[in-house]
Amino acid sequence: MGSSLTDAPPAGCPAHANTAHAGAEPLHGERFRQDPARLYRELRQEHGPVAPILLDGDIPAWFVLGYREVHHVTANDQLFARDSRRWHAWDGIPADWSLLPFVGYQPSVMFTEGPEHRRRSGAISDALAAVDQFELRAQCERMADRLVDEFAGVGEAELMADYAHRLPLLVVARLFGLDETETPALVSDLAASLDGGEGAVDAHLRVRATMERLLARKRERPGPDVPSRLLAHDAGLVEEELVQDMLVVMAAAQQPTANWIGNTLRLMLTDDRFALTLSGGRRSVGQALNEVLWEDTPTQNFIGRWAVRPTTLGGQKIKAGDLLVLGLAAANTDPQVRPDSYSGAAGNNAHMSFSHGEHRCPYPAPELAEVIARAAVEVLLDRLPDVNLSVPTRELRWRDSLWMRGLERLPVEFTPGYVEQ
């Protein structure tokens, strides 16, 4: 590991941070769900780039919302580490806490550090790098066409459930060698586990069980897929490492990509800058995908780091064992970095949407996600050139999730069209 757990203070309760968190803002609830950008601005105005917050259950944490501060934290693993066993608040955390799947220590690549993390993440990168991106694009287009065929003749659809959530998992299921009959339950369970609400823990366990069954099959019958490559990798991953890391890759590939698709379609259907060319060329699709990463990034927050020793960050005194939540969406809109909002950010990929440092989304995962998202948006607009929202924009609702920024529903209408046979 990059640092020793012996530096962590004795376990305590959430009250450890109560003095510093007096009057802290809850990072959950209706206010957060419907207008997080406004909440981020108010937190920044009141506290600066690091703010005291309360997670679900009034659990205190530090919210890192400054771009430079997020960059600093993610670039300094020796000071802000990933192993959650450092947290001083464990004695006060209930066994059924909704965020436990993302905070409770597991032997996955997410919680490793130093050489161990590089060993594990290197295996994942190698397994993903073997994916042919041209073939992936062709597969995405075929699957997108098949999904559109299901509703093209009807004249209406709910694009989140019918399209955006289904396509990435169909593609990832193919990359994993999963049977398509297993994907509907996976979509539901992944969404439930990432939303962090009631039933999140049980949903997480069901996804894990699916990965265990898949791994057992691939040991017997390896194929040209990600699990088989991980099994054969010279990193020598053991059973528990393989199960955990496959679960991480599956979850990271499906939900963020699905919401990237949904948020991009929402932007193009509600913003005149994009609606003007909706039935025209594809030049605006790449711009919309990039703007979403800056303005409505799918992974808006991430329970990210635990302080190894006392330090100061953004004017706040951070104690050893304190929990820091990375505000990726807030960092992307930091006025110290982007004083004119999205102006001038077109073509700029310096956003924090895939995080930063050794624990950022591993190469080439962001590239693969973009292939899937771009194909999804382009195929839909090609097939349904007059697609429009079937409800007023103000009626669109965001899911109640600390981590994901995505719509509950995206209902649309269009002229019933040709269904490919």
mmCIF file of C-alpha atoms in Angstrom, residues 34-329:
data_model
loop_
_atom_site.group_PDB
_atom_site.id
_atom_site.type_symbol
_atom_site.label_atom_id
_atom_site.label_comp_id
_atom_site.label_asym_id
_atom_site.label_seq_id
_atom_site.Cartn_x
_atom_site.Cartn_y
_atom_site.Cartn_z
ATOM 1 C CA GLN A 34 -33.408 19.014 -8.452
ATOM 2 C CA ASP A 35 -30.842 21.829 -8.393
ATOM 3 C CA PRO A 36 -27.420 20.630 -7.255
ATOM 4 C CA ALA A 37 -25.650 23.387 -9.233
ATOM 5 C CA ARG A 38 -27.320 26.048 -7.108
ATOM 6 C CA LEU A 39 -26.439 24.158 -3.930
ATOM 7 C CA TYR A 40 -22.815 23.911 -5.050
ATOM 8 C CA ARG A 41 -22.707 27.672 -5.662
ATOM 9 C CA GLU A 42 -24.124 28.405 -2.223
ATOM 10 C CA LEU A 43 -21.695 26.019 -0.533
ATOM 11 C CA ARG A 44 -18.795 27.630 -2.385
ATOM 12 C CA GLN A 45 -19.938 31.118 -1.405
ATOM 13 C CA GLU A 46 -20.342 30.194 2.257
ATOM 14 C CA HIS A 47 -17.415 27.835 2.827
ATOM 15 C CA GLY A 48 -15.014 28.154 -0.092
ATOM 16 C CA PRO A 49 -13.664 25.183 -2.090
ATOM 17 C CA VAL A 50 -14.130 22.645 0.742
ATOM 18 C CA ALA A 51 -17.414 22.521 2.642
ATOM 19 C CA PRO A 52 -18.769 20.529 5.614
ATOM 20 C CA ILE A 53 -21.688 18.331 4.556
ATOM 21 C CA LEU A 54 -23.943 15.612 5.926
ATOM 22 C CA LEU A 55 -24.490 12.426 3.957
ATOM 23 C CA ASP A 56 -27.643 10.330 4.206
ATOM 24 C CA GLY A 57 -28.231 9.540 7.882
ATOM 25 C CA ASP A 58 -26.529 12.805 8.917
ATOM 26 C CA ILE A 59 -23.067 11.315 8.539
ATOM 27 C CA PRO A 60 -20.490 14.155 8.423
ATOM 28 C CA ALA A 61 -17.990 14.461 5.597
ATOM 29 C CA TRP A 62 -16.032 17.094 3.688
ATOM 30 C CA PHE A 63 -17.224 18.077 0.222
ATOM 31 C CA VAL A 64 -14.357 19.030 -2.107
ATOM 32 C CA LEU A 65 -15.901 21.301 -4.740
ATOM 33 C CA GLY A 66 -12.965 23.392 -5.946
ATOM 34 C CA TYR A 67 -11.315 22.285 -9.188
ATOM 35 C CA ARG A 68 -7.786 22.832 -7.877
ATOM 36 C CA GLU A 69 -8.647 21.098 -4.597
ATOM 37 C CA VAL A 70 -10.104 18.037 -6.348
ATOM 38 C CA HIS A 71 -6.993 17.928 -8.528
ATOM 39 C CA HIS A 72 -4.784 18.166 -5.421
ATOM 40 C CA VAL A 73 -6.634 15.430 -3.534
ATOM 41 C CA THR A 74 -6.702 12.991 -6.439
ATOM 42 C CA ALA A 75 -3.027 13.603 -7.213
ATOM 43 C CA ASN A 76 -1.833 12.958 -3.632
ATOM 44 C CA ASP A 77 -2.624 9.361 -2.730
ATOM 45 C CA GLN A 78 -0.111 9.394 0.127
ATOM 46 C CA LEU A 79 -2.146 12.055 1.954
ATOM 47 C CA PHE A 80 -5.668 11.333 0.699
ATOM 48 C CA ALA A 81 -5.918 7.569 0.436
ATOM 49 C CA ARG A 82 -8.553 5.148 -0.848
ATOM 50 C CA ASP A 83 -8.675 2.463 1.834
ATOM 51 C CA SER A 84 -11.890 3.190 3.748
ATOM 52 C CA ARG A 85 -10.732 1.310 6.849
ATOM 53 C CA ARG A 86 -9.038 4.594 7.804
ATOM 54 C CA TRP A 87 -12.410 6.173 8.549
ATOM 55 C CA HIS A 88 -12.728 7.080 12.224
ATOM 56 C CA ALA A 89 -16.549 6.966 12.126
ATOM 57 C CA TRP A 90 -17.128 3.247 11.582
ATOM 58 C CA ASP A 91 -18.516 2.572 15.073
ATOM 59 C CA GLY A 92 -21.395 4.927 14.330
ATOM 60 C CA ILE A 93 -22.307 3.593 10.877
ATOM 61 C CA PRO A 94 -25.426 1.347 10.777
ATOM 62 C CA ALA A 95 -25.142 -2.026 9.081
ATOM 63 C CA ASP A 96 -27.918 -1.111 6.627
ATOM 64 C CA TRP A 97 -26.571 2.330 5.704
ATOM 65 C CA SER A 98 -27.610 3.052 2.116
ATOM 66 C CA LEU A 99 -24.123 4.175 1.073
ATOM 67 C CA LEU A 100 -22.362 1.160 2.550
ATOM 68 C CA PRO A 101 -21.786 -0.575 -0.829
ATOM 69 C CA PHE A 102 -19.547 2.328 -1.820
ATOM 70 C CA VAL A 103 -17.839 2.988 1.502
ATOM 71 C CA GLY A 104 -17.477 -0.394 3.176
ATOM 72 C CA TYR A 105 -14.050 -1.822 2.498
ATOM 73 C CA GLN A 106 -13.938 -4.508 -0.170
ATOM 74 C CA PRO A 107 -10.896 -6.135 -1.764
ATOM 75 C CA SER A 108 -11.622 -4.455 -5.104
ATOM 76 C CA VAL A 109 -9.402 -2.238 -7.210
ATOM 77 C CA MET A 110 -11.385 0.730 -5.883
ATOM 78 C CA PHE A 111 -9.837 0.452 -2.411
ATOM 79 C CA THR A 112 -6.296 -0.575 -3.315
ATOM 80 C CA GLU A 113 -3.310 1.747 -3.126
ATOM 81 C CA GLY A 114 0.243 2.058 -4.429
ATOM 82 C CA PRO A 115 1.787 -0.922 -6.287
ATOM 83 C CA GLU A 116 -1.240 -3.095 -5.510
ATOM 84 C CA HIS A 117 -3.534 -0.615 -7.217
ATOM 85 C CA ARG A 118 -1.257 -0.394 -10.234
ATOM 86 C CA ARG A 119 -1.230 -4.187 -10.525
ATOM 87 C CA ARG A 120 -5.017 -4.414 -10.452
ATOM 88 C CA SER A 121 -5.819 -1.371 -12.576
ATOM 89 C CA GLY A 122 -3.163 -2.404 -15.098
ATOM 90 C CA ALA A 123 -4.928 -5.735 -15.612
ATOM 91 C CA ILE A 124 -8.243 -3.952 -16.187
ATOM 92 C CA SER A 125 -6.673 -1.510 -18.641
ATOM 93 C CA ASP A 126 -5.068 -4.348 -20.602
ATOM 94 C CA ALA A 127 -8.343 -6.277 -20.743
ATOM 95 C CA LEU A 128 -10.208 -3.213 -22.029
ATOM 96 C CA ALA A 129 -7.450 -2.155 -24.425
ATOM 97 C CA ALA A 130 -7.949 -5.421 -26.326
ATOM 98 C CA VAL A 131 -11.442 -4.278 -27.366
ATOM 99 C CA ASP A 132 -11.514 -3.323 -31.059
ATOM 100 C CA GLN A 133 -13.125 0.125 -31.062
ATOM 101 C CA PHE A 134 -14.214 -0.123 -34.705
ATOM 102 C CA GLU A 135 -15.976 -3.405 -34.020
ATOM 103 C CA LEU A 136 -17.403 -1.921 -30.821
ATOM 104 C CA ARG A 137 -18.893 0.957 -32.816
ATOM 105 C CA ALA A 138 -20.470 -1.483 -35.270
ATOM 106 C CA GLN A 139 -21.917 -3.553 -32.413
ATOM 107 C CA CYS A 140 -23.327 -0.429 -30.772
ATOM 108 C CA GLU A 141 -25.031 0.650 -33.969
ATOM 109 C CA ARG A 142 -26.591 -2.787 -34.482
ATOM 110 C CA MET A 143 -27.858 -2.952 -30.910
ATOM 111 C CA ALA A 144 -29.115 0.652 -31.018
ATOM 112 C CA ASP A 145 -31.022 -0.079 -34.220
ATOM 113 C CA ARG A 146 -32.563 -3.145 -32.612
ATOM 114 C CA LEU A 147 -33.721 -1.138 -29.599
ATOM 115 C CA VAL A 148 -35.150 1.661 -31.756
ATOM 116 C CA ASP A 149 -37.014 -0.961 -33.783
ATOM 117 C CA GLU A 150 -38.947 -1.861 -30.643
ATOM 118 C CA PHE A 151 -40.614 1.565 -30.460
ATOM 119 C CA ALA A 152 -40.048 3.243 -33.847
ATOM 120 C CA GLY A 153 -43.458 2.199 -35.150
ATOM 121 C CA VAL A 154 -45.297 3.376 -32.044
ATOM 122 C CA GLY A 155 -44.578 7.096 -32.186
ATOM 123 C CA GLU A 156 -43.594 7.448 -28.551
ATOM 124 C CA ALA A 157 -41.008 6.095 -26.124
ATOM 125 C CA GLU A 158 -39.484 6.596 -22.699
ATOM 126 C CA LEU A 159 -35.845 6.882 -23.669
ATOM 127 C CA MET A 160 -34.251 6.202 -20.297
ATOM 128 C CA ALA A 161 -35.882 2.811 -19.686
ATOM 129 C CA ASP A 162 -36.363 1.838 -23.332
ATOM 130 C CA TYR A 163 -32.999 2.949 -24.655
ATOM 131 C CA ALA A 164 -30.355 4.780 -22.598
ATOM 132 C CA HIS A 165 -30.161 2.261 -19.749
ATOM 133 C CA ARG A 166 -30.468 -0.802 -21.947
ATOM 134 C CA LEU A 167 -27.914 -0.086 -24.663
ATOM 135 C CA PRO A 168 -24.734 0.248 -22.547
ATOM 136 C CA LEU A 169 -25.474 -2.906 -20.601
ATOM 137 C CA LEU A 170 -26.249 -4.875 -23.776
ATOM 138 C CA VAL A 171 -22.881 -3.763 -25.123
ATOM 139 C CA VAL A 172 -21.010 -4.447 -21.878
ATOM 140 C CA ALA A 173 -22.766 -7.798 -21.550
ATOM 141 C CA ARG A 174 -21.364 -8.700 -24.965
ATOM 142 C CA LEU A 175 -17.874 -7.570 -23.925
ATOM 143 C CA PHE A 176 -18.208 -9.694 -20.772
ATOM 144 C CA GLY A 177 -19.629 -12.725 -22.537
ATOM 145 C CA LEU A 178 -22.865 -12.499 -20.537
ATOM 146 C CA ASP A 179 -26.102 -14.071 -21.706
ATOM 147 C CA GLU A 180 -28.565 -11.346 -22.735
ATOM 148 C CA THR A 181 -31.245 -12.963 -20.574
ATOM 149 C CA GLU A 182 -29.235 -11.821 -17.534
ATOM 150 C CA THR A 183 -29.120 -8.144 -18.512
ATOM 151 C CA PRO A 184 -32.626 -6.886 -17.534
ATOM 152 C CA ALA A 185 -32.113 -7.772 -13.870
ATOM 153 C CA LEU A 186 -28.598 -6.313 -13.989
ATOM 154 C CA VAL A 187 -29.924 -2.948 -15.242
ATOM 155 C CA SER A 188 -32.362 -2.756 -12.330
ATOM 156 C CA ASP A 189 -29.877 -3.899 -9.691
ATOM 157 C CA LEU A 190 -27.040 -1.649 -10.853
ATOM 158 C CA ALA A 191 -29.329 1.379 -10.819
ATOM 159 C CA ALA A 192 -30.646 0.516 -7.352
ATOM 160 C CA SER A 193 -27.184 -0.017 -5.897
ATOM 161 C CA LEU A 194 -25.801 3.225 -7.332
ATOM 162 C CA ASP A 195 -28.779 5.332 -6.244
ATOM 163 C CA GLY A 196 -27.956 4.406 -2.648
ATOM 164 C CA GLY A 197 -31.536 4.208 -1.422
ATOM 165 C CA GLU A 198 -33.556 1.459 0.228
ATOM 166 C CA GLY A 199 -32.532 -1.935 -1.096
ATOM 167 C CA ALA A 200 -29.127 -0.729 -2.321
ATOM 168 C CA VAL A 201 -27.209 -3.298 -0.286
ATOM 169 C CA ASP A 202 -29.324 -6.233 -1.491
ATOM 170 C CA ALA A 203 -29.065 -5.036 -5.100
ATOM 171 C CA HIS A 204 -25.299 -4.837 -4.776
ATOM 172 C CA LEU A 205 -25.180 -8.434 -3.503
ATOM 173 C CA ARG A 206 -27.247 -9.645 -6.455
ATOM 174 C CA VAL A 207 -24.874 -7.985 -8.924
ATOM 175 C CA ARG A 208 -21.978 -9.637 -7.143
ATOM 176 C CA ALA A 209 -23.653 -13.053 -7.413
ATOM 177 C CA THR A 210 -24.048 -12.537 -11.163
ATOM 178 C CA MET A 211 -20.336 -11.787 -11.485
ATOM 179 C CA GLU A 212 -19.495 -14.933 -9.507
ATOM 180 C CA ARG A 213 -21.572 -17.107 -11.835
ATOM 181 C CA LEU A 214 -20.033 -15.471 -14.891
ATOM 182 C CA LEU A 215 -16.503 -16.011 -13.635
ATOM 183 C CA ALA A 216 -17.200 -19.681 -12.971
ATOM 184 C CA ARG A 217 -18.408 -20.103 -16.568
ATOM 185 C CA LYS A 218 -15.358 -18.358 -18.008
ATOM 186 C CA ARG A 219 -12.991 -20.592 -16.081
ATOM 187 C CA GLU A 220 -14.571 -23.554 -17.830
ATOM 188 C CA ARG A 221 -15.086 -21.928 -21.242
ATOM 189 C CA PRO A 222 -12.832 -18.889 -21.838
ATOM 190 C CA GLY A 223 -13.609 -16.655 -24.773
ATOM 191 C CA PRO A 224 -12.670 -13.341 -26.431
ATOM 192 C CA ASP A 225 -14.068 -11.296 -23.549
ATOM 193 C CA VAL A 226 -12.984 -9.137 -20.617
ATOM 194 C CA PRO A 227 -13.370 -11.766 -17.824
ATOM 195 C CA SER A 228 -11.336 -14.327 -19.803
ATOM 196 C CA ARG A 229 -8.558 -11.780 -20.348
ATOM 197 C CA LEU A 230 -8.506 -10.955 -16.645
ATOM 198 C CA LEU A 231 -8.306 -14.661 -15.801
ATOM 199 C CA ALA A 232 -5.319 -15.091 -18.128
ATOM 200 C CA HIS A 233 -3.537 -11.863 -17.165
ATOM 201 C CA ASP A 234 -0.055 -12.148 -15.708
ATOM 202 C CA ALA A 235 -1.164 -9.997 -12.739
ATOM 203 C CA GLY A 236 -2.303 -13.305 -11.271
ATOM 204 C CA LEU A 237 -5.647 -12.091 -9.936
ATOM 205 C CA VAL A 238 -7.197 -14.436 -7.378
ATOM 206 C CA GLU A 239 -10.882 -15.345 -7.201
ATOM 207 C CA GLU A 240 -12.055 -12.546 -4.903
ATOM 208 C CA GLU A 241 -10.044 -9.933 -6.807
ATOM 209 C CA LEU A 242 -11.577 -11.047 -10.088
ATOM 210 C CA VAL A 243 -15.148 -10.975 -8.785
ATOM 211 C CA GLN A 244 -14.698 -7.568 -7.188
ATOM 212 C CA ASP A 245 -12.977 -5.980 -10.166
ATOM 213 C CA MET A 246 -15.474 -7.354 -12.677
ATOM 214 C CA LEU A 247 -18.258 -5.874 -10.561
ATOM 215 C CA VAL A 248 -16.497 -2.496 -10.525
ATOM 216 C CA VAL A 249 -15.983 -2.478 -14.297
ATOM 217 C CA MET A 250 -19.583 -3.507 -14.974
ATOM 218 C CA ALA A 251 -21.061 -0.828 -12.698
ATOM 219 C CA ALA A 252 -18.682 1.876 -13.952
ATOM 220 C CA ALA A 253 -19.462 1.055 -17.571
ATOM 221 C CA GLN A 254 -23.235 0.857 -17.418
ATOM 222 C CA GLN A 255 -24.735 3.591 -15.247
ATOM 223 C CA PRO A 256 -22.419 6.510 -16.118
ATOM 224 C CA THR A 257 -22.648 5.728 -19.840
ATOM 225 C CA ALA A 258 -26.433 5.376 -19.692
ATOM 226 C CA ASN A 259 -26.753 8.766 -18.009
ATOM 227 C CA TRP A 260 -24.249 10.314 -20.429
ATOM 228 C CA ILE A 261 -26.584 9.209 -23.234
ATOM 229 C CA GLY A 262 -29.714 10.406 -21.443
ATOM 230 C CA ASN A 263 -28.261 13.755 -20.389
ATOM 231 C CA THR A 264 -26.984 14.386 -23.921
ATOM 232 C CA LEU A 265 -30.362 13.611 -25.477
ATOM 233 C CA ARG A 266 -32.008 15.904 -22.921
ATOM 234 C CA LEU A 267 -29.620 18.714 -23.832
ATOM 235 C CA MET A 268 -30.217 18.301 -27.548
ATOM 236 C CA LEU A 269 -33.983 18.161 -27.093
ATOM 237 C CA THR A 270 -34.247 21.185 -24.794
ATOM 238 C CA ASP A 271 -31.508 23.601 -25.895
ATOM 239 C CA ASP A 272 -32.126 25.649 -29.038
ATOM 240 C CA ARG A 273 -28.426 25.643 -29.883
ATOM 241 C CA PHE A 274 -28.704 21.922 -30.541
ATOM 242 C CA ALA A 275 -32.372 21.636 -31.498
ATOM 243 C CA LEU A 276 -31.740 23.861 -34.514
ATOM 244 C CA THR A 277 -29.604 21.142 -36.074
ATOM 245 C CA LEU A 278 -31.388 18.137 -34.611
ATOM 246 C CA SER A 279 -32.556 16.831 -37.989
ATOM 247 C CA GLY A 280 -29.433 17.980 -39.783
ATOM 248 C CA GLY A 281 -25.847 16.820 -39.620
ATOM 249 C CA ARG A 282 -24.020 15.192 -36.742
ATOM 250 C CA ARG A 283 -21.644 18.025 -35.990
ATOM 251 C CA SER A 284 -23.434 18.960 -32.769
ATOM 252 C CA VAL A 285 -23.440 15.476 -31.207
ATOM 253 C CA GLY A 286 -19.776 15.599 -30.177
ATOM 254 C CA GLN A 287 -20.262 19.111 -28.795
ATOM 255 C CA ALA A 288 -23.298 17.994 -26.799
ATOM 256 C CA LEU A 289 -21.470 14.973 -25.373
ATOM 257 C CA ASN A 290 -18.600 17.180 -24.219
ATOM 258 C CA GLU A 291 -20.848 19.897 -22.824
ATOM 259 C CA VAL A 292 -22.703 17.332 -20.722
ATOM 260 C CA LEU A 293 -19.417 16.227 -19.166
ATOM 261 C CA TRP A 294 -18.850 19.820 -18.076
ATOM 262 C CA GLU A 295 -22.392 20.815 -17.100
ATOM 263 C CA ASP A 296 -24.311 17.643 -16.172
ATOM 264 C CA THR A 297 -21.635 15.014 -15.757
ATOM 265 C CA PRO A 298 -23.115 11.551 -15.100
ATOM 266 C CA THR A 299 -20.839 10.824 -12.108
ATOM 267 C CA GLN A 300 -21.496 14.014 -10.196
ATOM 268 C CA ASN A 301 -19.922 13.026 -6.876
ATOM 269 C CA PHE A 302 -17.693 10.255 -5.614
ATOM 270 C CA ILE A 303 -16.974 9.038 -2.098
ATOM 271 C CA GLY A 304 -13.354 9.375 -2.736
ATOM 272 C CA ARG A 305 -10.696 9.694 -0.054
ATOM 273 C CA TRP A 306 -9.810 9.380 3.629
ATOM 274 C CA ALA A 307 -7.185 11.636 5.160
ATOM 275 C CA VAL A 308 -4.061 9.736 6.224
ATOM 276 C CA ARG A 309 -2.956 12.444 8.656
ATOM 277 C CA PRO A 310 -4.102 15.904 9.770
ATOM 278 C CA THR A 311 -3.849 18.520 7.057
ATOM 279 C CA THR A 312 -5.385 21.718 5.716
ATOM 280 C CA LEU A 313 -7.398 21.794 2.505
ATOM 281 C CA GLY A 314 -9.245 24.755 1.057
ATOM 282 C CA GLY A 315 -9.004 26.612 4.354
ATOM 283 C CA GLN A 316 -10.517 23.723 6.348
ATOM 284 C CA LYS A 317 -8.745 21.691 9.014
ATOM 285 C CA ILE A 318 -8.975 18.044 7.998
ATOM 286 C CA LYS A 319 -8.417 15.412 10.693
ATOM 287 C CA ALA A 320 -6.811 12.013 10.175
ATOM 288 C CA GLY A 321 -9.520 9.569 9.173
ATOM 289 C CA ASP A 322 -11.912 12.237 7.871
ATOM 290 C CA LEU A 323 -13.999 11.324 4.821
ATOM 291 C CA LEU A 324 -13.746 13.505 1.712
ATOM 292 C CA VAL A 325 -16.374 13.397 -1.051
ATOM 293 C CA LEU A 326 -15.072 14.448 -4.461
ATOM 294 C CA GLY A 327 -17.444 16.968 -6.046
ATOM 295 C CA LEU A 328 -16.653 16.259 -9.699
ATOM 296 C CA ALA A 329 -19.613 18.211 -11.065
#
